């Protein structure tokens, strides 16, 4: 695989990760906290309404967790593409 093809594949995968994670963040922070808050408020866990919980705490916790998930996914992606890059460099040196 050429370096430019490898870079495109790396960037494409990175954008896929971003789209998925931002989609999750949008659903939890905007839809659950603002749009569907009245429907979610009908559900209570431990005496607290779920809509209120999403608006006050859950969306923030989910955002922080998504940061860690993104870091983990990018570390894995970097290792994968770094390994293929090193293999191709070894082949060209021989």
GROMACS .gro file of C-alpha atoms in nm:
model
   94
    1UNK     CA    1   0.000   0.000   0.000
    2UNK     CA    2   0.135   0.343  -0.096
    3UNK     CA    3   0.198   0.603   0.171
    4UNK     CA    4  -0.073   0.832   0.032
    5UNK     CA    5  -0.325   0.543   0.028
    6UNK     CA    6  -0.229   0.454   0.383
    7UNK     CA    7  -0.271   0.816   0.492
    8UNK     CA    8  -0.614   0.832   0.329
    9UNK     CA    9  -0.720   0.508   0.498
   10UNK     CA   10  -0.593   0.638   0.832
   11UNK     CA   11  -0.779   0.968   0.793
   12UNK     CA   12  -1.097   0.793   0.673
   13UNK     CA   13  -1.097   0.570   0.982
   14UNK     CA   14  -1.030   0.871   1.204
   15UNK     CA   15  -1.330   1.053   1.053
   16UNK     CA   16  -1.547   0.743   1.106
   17UNK     CA   17  -1.451   0.740   1.473
   18UNK     CA   18  -1.526   1.112   1.502
   19UNK     CA   19  -1.864   1.080   1.331
   20UNK     CA   20  -1.973   0.795   1.557
   21UNK     CA   21  -1.851   0.956   1.878
   22UNK     CA   22  -1.994   1.297   1.791
   23UNK     CA   23  -2.323   1.128   1.704
   24UNK     CA   24  -2.334   0.967   2.048
   25UNK     CA   25  -2.247   1.300   2.209
   26UNK     CA   26  -2.520   1.479   2.009
   27UNK     CA   27  -2.784   1.223   2.107
   28UNK     CA   28  -2.699   1.236   2.477
   29UNK     CA   29  -2.629   1.607   2.514
   30UNK     CA   30  -2.886   1.758   2.281
   31UNK     CA   31  -3.163   1.509   2.217
   32UNK     CA   32  -3.183   1.346   2.561
   33UNK     CA   33  -3.113   1.668   2.752
   34UNK     CA   34  -3.329   1.911   2.556
   35UNK     CA   35  -3.558   1.756   2.294
   36UNK     CA   36  -3.677   1.441   2.472
   37UNK     CA   37  -3.649   1.570   2.829
   38UNK     CA   38  -4.025   1.564   2.891
   39UNK     CA   39  -4.059   1.203   2.779
   40UNK     CA   40  -3.753   1.099   2.979
   41UNK     CA   41  -3.879   1.279   3.290
   42UNK     CA   42  -4.159   1.022   3.313
   43UNK     CA   43  -3.896   0.761   3.403
   44UNK     CA   44  -3.749   0.780   3.751
   45UNK     CA   45  -3.453   0.595   3.896
   46UNK     CA   46  -3.375   0.644   4.262
   47UNK     CA   47  -3.629   0.925   4.283
   48UNK     CA   48  -3.459   1.131   4.010
   49UNK     CA   49  -3.609   1.201   3.671
   50UNK     CA   50  -3.396   1.067   3.386
   51UNK     CA   51  -3.439   1.385   3.175
   52UNK     CA   52  -3.308   1.599   3.459
   53UNK     CA   53  -3.022   1.355   3.513
   54UNK     CA   54  -2.919   1.369   3.145
   55UNK     CA   55  -2.934   1.747   3.143
   56UNK     CA   56  -2.734   1.792   3.462
   57UNK     CA   57  -2.484   1.506   3.479
   58UNK     CA   58  -2.510   1.222   3.230
   59UNK     CA   59  -2.427   1.423   2.919
   60UNK     CA   60  -2.113   1.558   3.087
   61UNK     CA   61  -2.004   1.213   3.206
   62UNK     CA   62  -2.067   1.066   2.863
   63UNK     CA   63  -1.864   1.344   2.700
   64UNK     CA   64  -1.569   1.273   2.930
   65UNK     CA   65  -1.597   0.900   2.861
   66UNK     CA   66  -1.604   0.968   2.487
   67UNK     CA   67  -1.276   1.157   2.518
   68UNK     CA   68  -1.114   0.850   2.676
   69UNK     CA   69  -1.270   0.619   2.415
   70UNK     CA   70  -1.141   0.843   2.135
   71UNK     CA   71  -0.790   0.843   2.284
   72UNK     CA   72  -0.798   0.463   2.312
   73UNK     CA   73  -0.925   0.421   1.954
   74UNK     CA   74  -0.664   0.661   1.816
   75UNK     CA   75  -0.382   0.486   2.004
   76UNK     CA   76  -0.495   0.158   1.851
   77UNK     CA   77  -0.523   0.316   1.506
   78UNK     CA   78  -0.180   0.478   1.539
   79UNK     CA   79  -0.023   0.146   1.635
   80UNK     CA   80  -0.189  -0.028   1.341
   81UNK     CA   81  -0.075   0.226   1.083
   82UNK     CA   82   0.265   0.275   1.242
   83UNK     CA   83   0.324  -0.101   1.219
   84UNK     CA   84   0.232  -0.106   0.850
   85UNK     CA   85   0.450   0.199   0.791
   86UNK     CA   86   0.748   0.035   0.959
   87UNK     CA   87   0.692  -0.283   0.757
   88UNK     CA   88   0.689  -0.090   0.431
   89UNK     CA   89   1.006   0.099   0.532
   90UNK     CA   90   1.178  -0.232   0.605
   91UNK     CA   91   1.078  -0.365   0.264
   92UNK     CA   92   1.214  -0.058   0.084
   93UNK     CA   93   1.546  -0.074   0.271
   94UNK     CA   94   1.609  -0.435   0.171
   0.00000   0.00000   0.00000
